[in-house]
Amino acid sequence: MTNISEPAWFPIALRLDGVRVLVVGGGMIAANKVRLLLAHRAKVEVIAGRLDAEMQRWEDEGSITRIAPTADEATLRAAMPGCRLVYAATDDRDVNRAAAAIARGMNIPVCAVDDPQPSTFITPAQIHRGLVRIAISTGGAAPVLARRLREQVESTIPEGTGALAVFMQQQREHVGTACPDISRRRQVWESFLDGAGAQAARNGDATRARAILDDIIATTATRGEVWLVGAGPGDPDLLTLRALHLMQNADCVLYDQLLSPALLDRVRRDAELVFVGKRRNNHTMPQEEINAELIRRAQAGQRVLRLKGGDPFVFGRGGEEIEALLESAIPFQVVPGITAANGCAAYAGIPLTHRDCAQACLFVTGHARADGTLHLPWDSMARPGQTVVIYMGVSALPALCAKLVEHGLPAEWPAAIVERGTRADQRVLTGTLGSLPMQATEAGVASPALIIVGEVVRHRVLSPA
């Protein structure tokens, strides 16, 4: 086996039935690895002077075989030939490294526990639910983190998931015969998993589960549908559970320029991704063509996810899209998202309303018309006692601020701009209507950014570090 700088993963589907695996060590560290190996039905041989209680029980039961009490070089060299894997799992790093060096010299894959440098493979933290096995790894960099993540994931997996997997395995040929079209077959299984059938299978009631599955097969036809989904302002953790669910079920995704790559990572891996975003003065796909594409794909039987930054109905042109879908009798769903005003203001520490100074909040778009003019309700915007949030206003920021001053607000009126709000690289500039345009220019602020105008900016708070 060629030595590598970064250890390979231990594949959780590796067949170890009856295969010899050597474990050096007899304490808790070794027991953690032996427990995994026994789950894979490996033939475990142990070199250890003393066994802890669990290891001793396994030896008494005949589940493991202790072949030697000491891990000297001669014993290791005699024991390793014929082994598929070696675990160096004592609490002495020098002993582990010595055993690893011998294994590497014999081209036997070896894992020195919590020591990636001499290892040629690592073992991820694993979750077992019968046929369902989930591995979590940090590449050997942070084993404790991997275990914590395993605990979090494990708590979300219902009991009976193993029985569900067995049922679905037994029904694969039946469903495949009834639904030769892969898109329809996928929809059948997704409907089954989302409904009462999955719970029946988890409970071990295969008869009821099969009846529900057959009913789904009989009533499910390949039907196109469009889902207008708000992805929130940028932070993937702000996605709704419903949005995540549909992102995993979609056949194709039409997405916007404002979406961060991290959001697209949550989409099902084999879904088709289609960029239809709009950059200033460069519309990759005009809105009419986007509408037509949604209709075309849905009529072809696809489940189309229209993924939009923020909320589809807040400056997202979602209303225009559903009107087009209705005209063509295309079924659709709308999933709201956290709009930029809420998300960016919260992450910037700026309240949108405040009892002392803002009893209302006004959302407007600062996007200029084709001729460069701004047609906004200036008299309604330039009032005290409220907060004004301006979307898509970066390029027109000097004109926006000047117009608000022209219509009655003082140049010293508080204002802020939040660039890439809610993301890890968020920037917040606070100033006044008179100073903010120059501040933004000097800082090189670019879209996506949100402008907040009002006395609430003075109430900005930041959490203590």
XYZ file of C-alpha atoms in Angstrom:
465
model
C 0.000 0.000 0.000
C 1.499 3.351 -1.014
C 2.087 5.770 1.855
C -0.013 8.914 1.554
C 0.208 12.278 3.288
C -3.466 12.307 4.246
C -5.032 9.073 5.519
C -7.844 7.585 3.469
C -11.280 7.008 4.909
C -12.246 3.629 6.291
C -15.125 2.776 3.913
C -18.188 1.955 5.986
C -19.407 -0.495 3.345
C -16.130 -2.457 3.442
C -16.884 -6.184 3.760
C -15.021 -7.547 6.772
C -17.051 -10.701 7.395
C -14.578 -13.205 8.831
C -11.589 -11.049 7.852
C -8.684 -10.873 10.305
C -8.130 -7.471 11.899
C -5.420 -6.866 14.490
C -6.036 -4.469 17.368
C -3.092 -3.450 19.528
C -4.432 -2.369 22.924
C -6.995 -3.563 25.448
C -8.429 -0.427 27.030
C -11.290 1.906 26.246
C -9.578 3.298 23.143
C -9.261 -0.181 21.688
C -12.801 -1.106 22.762
C -14.241 1.785 20.743
C -12.646 0.369 17.585
C -13.448 -3.261 18.378
C -17.113 -2.375 18.805
C -17.157 -1.037 15.237
C -15.264 -4.049 13.876
C -17.639 -6.505 15.508
C -20.553 -4.652 13.917
C -18.839 -5.399 10.589
C -18.418 -9.056 11.661
C -14.642 -8.946 11.489
C -12.440 -11.610 13.096
C -10.726 -9.484 15.736
C -7.375 -10.477 17.216
C -5.980 -8.471 20.123
C -2.528 -7.886 21.551
C -2.826 -6.525 25.093
C -1.534 -7.224 28.582
C -4.830 -6.273 30.220
C -8.373 -6.004 28.946
C -10.947 -3.588 30.266
C -14.355 -4.938 31.299
C -15.987 -4.686 27.876
C -13.020 -6.197 26.085
C -12.869 -8.984 28.669
C -16.537 -9.764 28.108
C -15.970 -10.021 24.370
C -13.062 -12.401 24.965
C -15.148 -14.540 27.331
C -17.917 -14.690 24.728
C -15.460 -15.684 22.023
C -16.109 -12.532 20.000
C -12.416 -11.576 20.057
C -9.195 -13.532 20.472
C -6.275 -12.302 22.542
C -3.171 -13.673 20.841
C -0.365 -12.078 22.890
C 0.138 -9.975 26.036
C 2.853 -7.617 24.782
C 3.300 -5.565 21.616
C 7.029 -6.087 21.105
C 8.431 -5.993 17.596
C 8.759 -9.731 17.196
C 5.154 -10.333 18.298
C 3.828 -7.650 15.954
C 5.782 -8.950 12.978
C 4.520 -12.460 13.636
C 0.880 -11.399 14.087
C 0.375 -8.998 11.193
C 0.778 -11.166 8.069
C -2.659 -12.077 6.749
C -4.426 -9.201 8.520
C -6.652 -6.921 6.452
C -6.353 -3.943 8.826
C -4.365 -2.965 11.897
C -5.493 -0.639 14.690
C -2.795 0.742 17.000
C -5.060 1.687 19.908
C -3.075 1.895 23.119
C -2.751 5.015 25.276
C 0.991 5.162 24.474
C 1.746 7.110 21.274
C 5.227 5.601 20.932
C 3.819 2.065 21.010
C 1.148 3.020 18.491
C 3.678 4.589 16.140
C 5.986 1.586 16.378
C 3.118 -0.747 15.490
C 2.060 1.569 12.658
C 5.586 1.625 11.222
C 5.674 -2.170 11.089
C 2.248 -2.336 9.433
C 3.209 0.257 6.847
C 6.386 -1.692 6.114
C 4.213 -4.746 5.392
C 1.789 -2.679 3.256
C -1.070 -3.343 5.666
C -3.515 -0.436 6.172
C -3.077 0.920 9.680
C -4.869 3.432 11.900
C -2.965 4.858 14.864
C -5.839 6.215 16.933
C -5.952 10.032 17.232
C -2.655 10.271 15.332
C -3.121 10.848 11.586
C 0.577 11.240 10.778
C 1.556 7.518 10.864
C -1.874 6.304 9.740
C -2.808 5.210 6.235
C -6.547 5.295 6.947
C -8.894 6.878 9.457
C -12.203 5.697 10.847
C -15.066 8.193 10.697
C -17.632 8.502 13.461
C -20.486 6.260 12.409
C -24.218 5.930 12.926
C -25.822 2.516 12.448
C -29.501 1.881 11.843
C -29.444 -1.574 10.300
C -28.736 -1.127 6.598
C -28.451 2.622 7.115
C -24.935 3.731 7.957
C -23.785 7.327 8.123
C -20.150 8.355 8.455
C -18.863 11.718 9.674
C -15.192 12.579 9.359
C -12.951 15.582 9.847
C -10.067 13.907 8.033
C -8.494 13.032 11.356
C -8.160 16.692 12.297
C -10.816 16.842 15.029
C -12.166 13.445 16.186
C -14.070 14.973 19.109
C -15.901 17.305 16.714
C -16.829 14.325 14.529
C -18.256 12.529 17.558
C -20.274 15.588 18.568
C -21.664 15.906 15.061
C -22.543 12.222 15.123
C -24.525 12.774 18.323
C -26.434 15.640 16.714
C -27.226 13.687 13.552
C -28.105 10.526 15.457
C -30.711 12.379 17.497
C -32.581 13.266 14.291
C -32.814 9.719 12.906
C -35.996 7.960 14.039
C -35.957 4.516 15.568
C -37.003 1.922 13.054
C -35.024 3.514 10.235
C -33.220 0.201 9.735
C -36.552 -1.599 9.319
C -37.648 1.084 6.833
C -34.500 0.503 4.772
C -35.109 -3.255 4.730
C -38.707 -2.739 3.568
C -37.616 -0.419 0.759
C -34.930 -2.890 -0.273
C -37.526 -5.668 -0.470
C -39.857 -3.485 -2.562
C -37.331 -2.132 -5.059
C -38.053 -4.708 -7.754
C -41.819 -4.302 -7.282
C -41.657 -0.524 -7.608
C -39.194 -0.720 -10.481
C -41.522 -2.985 -12.434
C -44.573 -0.817 -11.712
C -42.727 2.456 -12.424
C -40.121 1.985 -15.162
C -39.854 5.769 -15.558
C -37.191 6.939 -13.133
C -38.830 10.312 -12.451
C -42.138 8.699 -11.540
C -40.334 6.084 -9.442
C -38.533 8.799 -7.500
C -41.813 10.613 -6.854
C -43.410 7.389 -5.588
C -40.633 6.781 -3.090
C -40.602 10.391 -1.936
C -44.373 10.327 -1.387
C -43.992 7.081 0.531
C -41.231 8.490 2.745
C -43.168 11.693 3.428
C -46.351 9.899 4.439
C -47.803 7.206 6.667
C -46.152 4.383 4.725
C -42.705 5.125 6.077
C -43.953 5.142 9.653
C -45.718 1.812 9.130
C -42.472 0.316 7.835
C -40.547 1.731 10.808
C -43.095 0.121 13.114
C -42.568 -3.241 11.417
C -46.027 -3.323 9.814
C -44.934 -4.425 6.355
C -48.484 -5.344 5.261
C -49.829 -1.839 5.843
C -46.695 -0.254 4.410
C -47.082 -2.304 1.210
C -50.756 -1.338 0.922
C -49.871 2.356 1.214
C -47.063 1.954 -1.305
C -49.380 0.276 -3.825
C -51.926 3.050 -3.384
C -49.232 5.646 -4.102
C -48.165 3.737 -7.214
C -51.759 3.639 -8.440
C -52.419 7.333 -7.882
C -49.064 8.969 -8.640
C -48.513 10.178 -12.154
C -45.470 12.049 -13.370
C -46.674 15.604 -13.002
C -44.740 18.784 -13.315
C -44.907 21.402 -10.612
C -43.157 24.659 -9.741
C -41.995 25.593 -6.263
C -41.221 29.275 -5.634
C -38.889 29.157 -2.665
C -37.326 31.969 -0.685
C -33.721 31.162 0.219
C -33.324 33.965 2.737
C -30.705 36.713 2.699
C -27.566 34.576 2.467
C -26.765 32.528 5.557
C -27.714 28.905 4.695
C -28.766 28.349 8.307
C -31.668 30.746 7.698
C -33.314 28.404 5.195
C -36.679 27.104 6.336
C -37.181 23.370 6.843
C -39.725 23.392 4.024
C -37.217 25.034 1.684
C -34.601 22.391 2.491
C -37.113 19.620 1.875
C -38.028 20.917 -1.570
C -34.384 21.588 -2.431
C -33.775 17.882 -1.920
C -36.758 16.829 -4.058
C -36.374 19.134 -7.062
C -35.443 17.836 -10.513
C -34.056 21.200 -11.564
C -33.309 24.546 -9.913
C -33.571 27.970 -11.527
C -31.585 30.280 -9.284
C -30.658 33.946 -8.980
C -27.445 35.949 -8.887
C -27.917 36.923 -5.235
C -27.683 33.360 -3.930
C -24.461 32.339 -2.199
C -22.750 29.105 -3.359
C -23.252 27.650 0.130
C -27.017 27.713 -0.442
C -26.734 25.741 -3.671
C -24.736 23.090 -1.811
C -27.986 22.187 -0.033
C -29.666 21.233 -3.320
C -29.934 17.571 -4.294
C -26.678 16.579 -5.985
C -28.192 15.278 -9.205
C -30.590 18.182 -9.739
C -29.948 20.349 -12.797
C -28.828 23.864 -11.844
C -29.844 26.664 -14.220
C -28.594 30.210 -13.612
C -31.200 32.815 -14.547
C -29.872 35.660 -12.419
C -30.016 39.309 -13.197
C -26.996 41.531 -12.869
C -27.279 45.260 -13.268
C -27.553 46.080 -16.988
C -27.019 42.397 -17.824
C -30.106 40.208 -17.595
C -28.908 36.679 -18.277
C -32.521 35.661 -18.895
C -35.356 38.217 -19.155
C -38.306 37.664 -16.815
C -40.599 36.633 -19.660
C -38.141 33.907 -20.642
C -37.841 32.753 -17.028
C -41.626 32.421 -16.888
C -41.622 30.460 -20.134
C -38.832 28.183 -18.892
C -40.716 27.395 -15.682
C -43.786 26.468 -17.727
C -41.842 24.444 -20.302
C -40.072 22.342 -17.685
C -43.214 21.763 -15.615
C -45.150 20.696 -18.706
C -42.350 18.211 -19.403
C -43.042 16.637 -15.990
C -40.222 18.174 -13.975
C -40.488 19.432 -10.410
C -38.973 22.868 -10.826
C -37.518 24.801 -7.920
C -37.425 28.552 -8.487
C -34.938 29.526 -5.804
C -34.845 33.214 -4.953
C -32.820 35.265 -2.526
C -34.857 36.619 0.372
C -38.601 36.126 -0.056
C -40.267 35.481 -3.440
C -42.955 38.104 -2.806
C -40.707 40.931 -1.565
C -39.143 42.486 -4.678
C -38.644 38.960 -6.006
C -41.168 39.140 -8.887
C -42.804 36.018 -7.518
C -46.207 37.502 -8.211
C -45.439 37.777 -11.921
C -44.251 34.199 -12.040
C -47.312 32.686 -10.379
C -49.585 34.698 -12.678
C -47.816 33.093 -15.638
C -48.128 29.653 -14.031
C -51.817 30.138 -13.383
C -52.436 31.103 -16.998
C -50.867 27.805 -18.075
C -52.600 25.761 -15.329
C -49.257 24.740 -13.780
C -49.501 23.576 -10.133
C -47.243 25.566 -7.821
C -46.277 26.085 -4.197
C -44.838 29.200 -2.571
C -42.421 28.899 0.349
C -41.641 32.201 2.067
C -38.119 33.104 3.035
C -36.593 35.554 5.482
C -36.504 38.770 3.500
C -33.284 40.796 3.379
C -34.703 43.598 5.519
C -35.326 41.268 8.450
C -32.202 39.169 8.099
C -29.683 41.916 7.357
C -31.009 44.280 10.008
C -30.955 41.537 12.640
C -27.400 40.446 11.788
C -26.291 44.089 11.767
C -27.832 44.649 15.192
C -30.238 47.316 13.939
C -33.894 47.053 15.047
C -36.349 47.855 12.275
C -38.806 49.336 14.753
C -38.239 50.906 18.150
C -40.757 52.270 20.626
C -38.800 55.508 21.045
C -38.304 56.455 17.410
C -39.853 54.148 14.779
C -43.431 52.900 14.872
C -43.507 51.896 11.191
C -41.227 50.365 8.601
C -41.308 51.027 4.862
C -39.720 48.738 2.247
C -38.849 50.288 -1.132
C -36.693 49.343 -4.085
C -33.995 51.779 -5.138
C -33.549 50.222 -8.550
C -33.508 53.014 -11.107
C -35.532 52.847 -14.301
C -33.888 52.305 -17.676
C -33.439 56.068 -18.104
C -31.693 56.337 -14.715
C -34.537 58.102 -12.940
C -35.888 57.202 -9.513
C -39.645 57.324 -9.045
C -40.273 56.759 -5.338
C -42.796 58.102 -2.802
C -40.329 60.650 -1.440
C -42.816 62.502 0.753
C -43.843 59.235 2.411
C -40.239 58.158 2.835
C -38.852 61.429 4.210
C -40.708 61.313 7.516
C -39.606 60.882 11.116
C -41.060 58.099 13.273
C -40.344 55.335 10.776
C -37.596 53.218 9.263
C -37.009 53.081 5.519
C -35.318 49.991 4.082
C -34.091 50.340 0.523
C -33.403 47.248 -1.590
C -31.166 47.319 -4.675
C -30.075 50.896 -4.057
C -26.260 50.756 -4.024
C -25.722 52.253 -7.491
C -28.228 55.046 -6.767
C -27.117 55.720 -3.176
C -25.984 59.370 -3.724
C -29.259 60.230 -5.474
C -31.348 58.409 -2.842
C -29.740 60.267 0.039
C -29.938 63.608 -1.763
C -33.636 63.141 -2.544
C -34.471 62.261 1.060
C -32.715 65.431 2.229
C -34.426 67.437 -0.498
C -37.820 66.225 0.746
C -37.297 67.171 4.355
C -34.948 64.869 6.249
C -31.808 66.522 7.677
C -28.427 65.619 6.247
C -27.519 64.364 9.744
C -30.329 61.777 9.643
C -28.908 58.339 10.548
C -28.373 55.811 7.772
C -26.543 52.539 7.342
C -25.629 50.139 4.580
C -25.302 46.382 5.101
C -23.220 44.625 2.471
C -23.530 40.830 2.004
C -25.838 40.735 4.982
C -25.985 37.568 7.173
C -22.957 36.069 5.434
C -19.602 35.450 7.084
C -18.099 38.391 5.161
C -20.883 40.859 6.063
C -19.881 44.533 6.357
C -21.877 47.291 8.022
C -21.267 51.012 7.527
C -23.154 53.514 9.662
C -23.322 57.240 9.048
C -25.805 59.845 7.908
C -27.606 60.761 4.713
C -24.883 63.308 4.131
C -21.914 61.019 4.782
C -22.992 57.527 3.724
C -22.511 57.883 -0.072
C -18.849 58.860 0.351
C -18.302 56.173 3.005
C -19.693 53.527 0.657
C -17.548 54.729 -2.250
C -14.370 54.752 -0.177
C -15.115 51.271 1.186
C -15.931 49.883 -2.262
C -19.373 48.674 -1.250
C -21.052 46.557 -3.921
C -24.246 44.540 -4.311
C -25.813 42.735 -2.635
C -26.323 45.477 -0.055
C -29.249 46.938 1.855
C -29.733 50.568 2.959
C -31.429 51.350 6.272
C -32.534 54.927 6.969
C -33.892 56.101 10.292
C -33.123 56.806 13.915
C -33.061 53.077 14.633
C -29.501 53.114 13.280
C -28.503 54.971 16.477
C -29.882 52.030 18.452
C -27.554 49.546 16.795
C -26.254 46.989 19.299
C -23.549 44.347 18.993
C -23.311 41.231 21.111
C -20.286 41.145 23.435
C -17.471 39.040 21.992
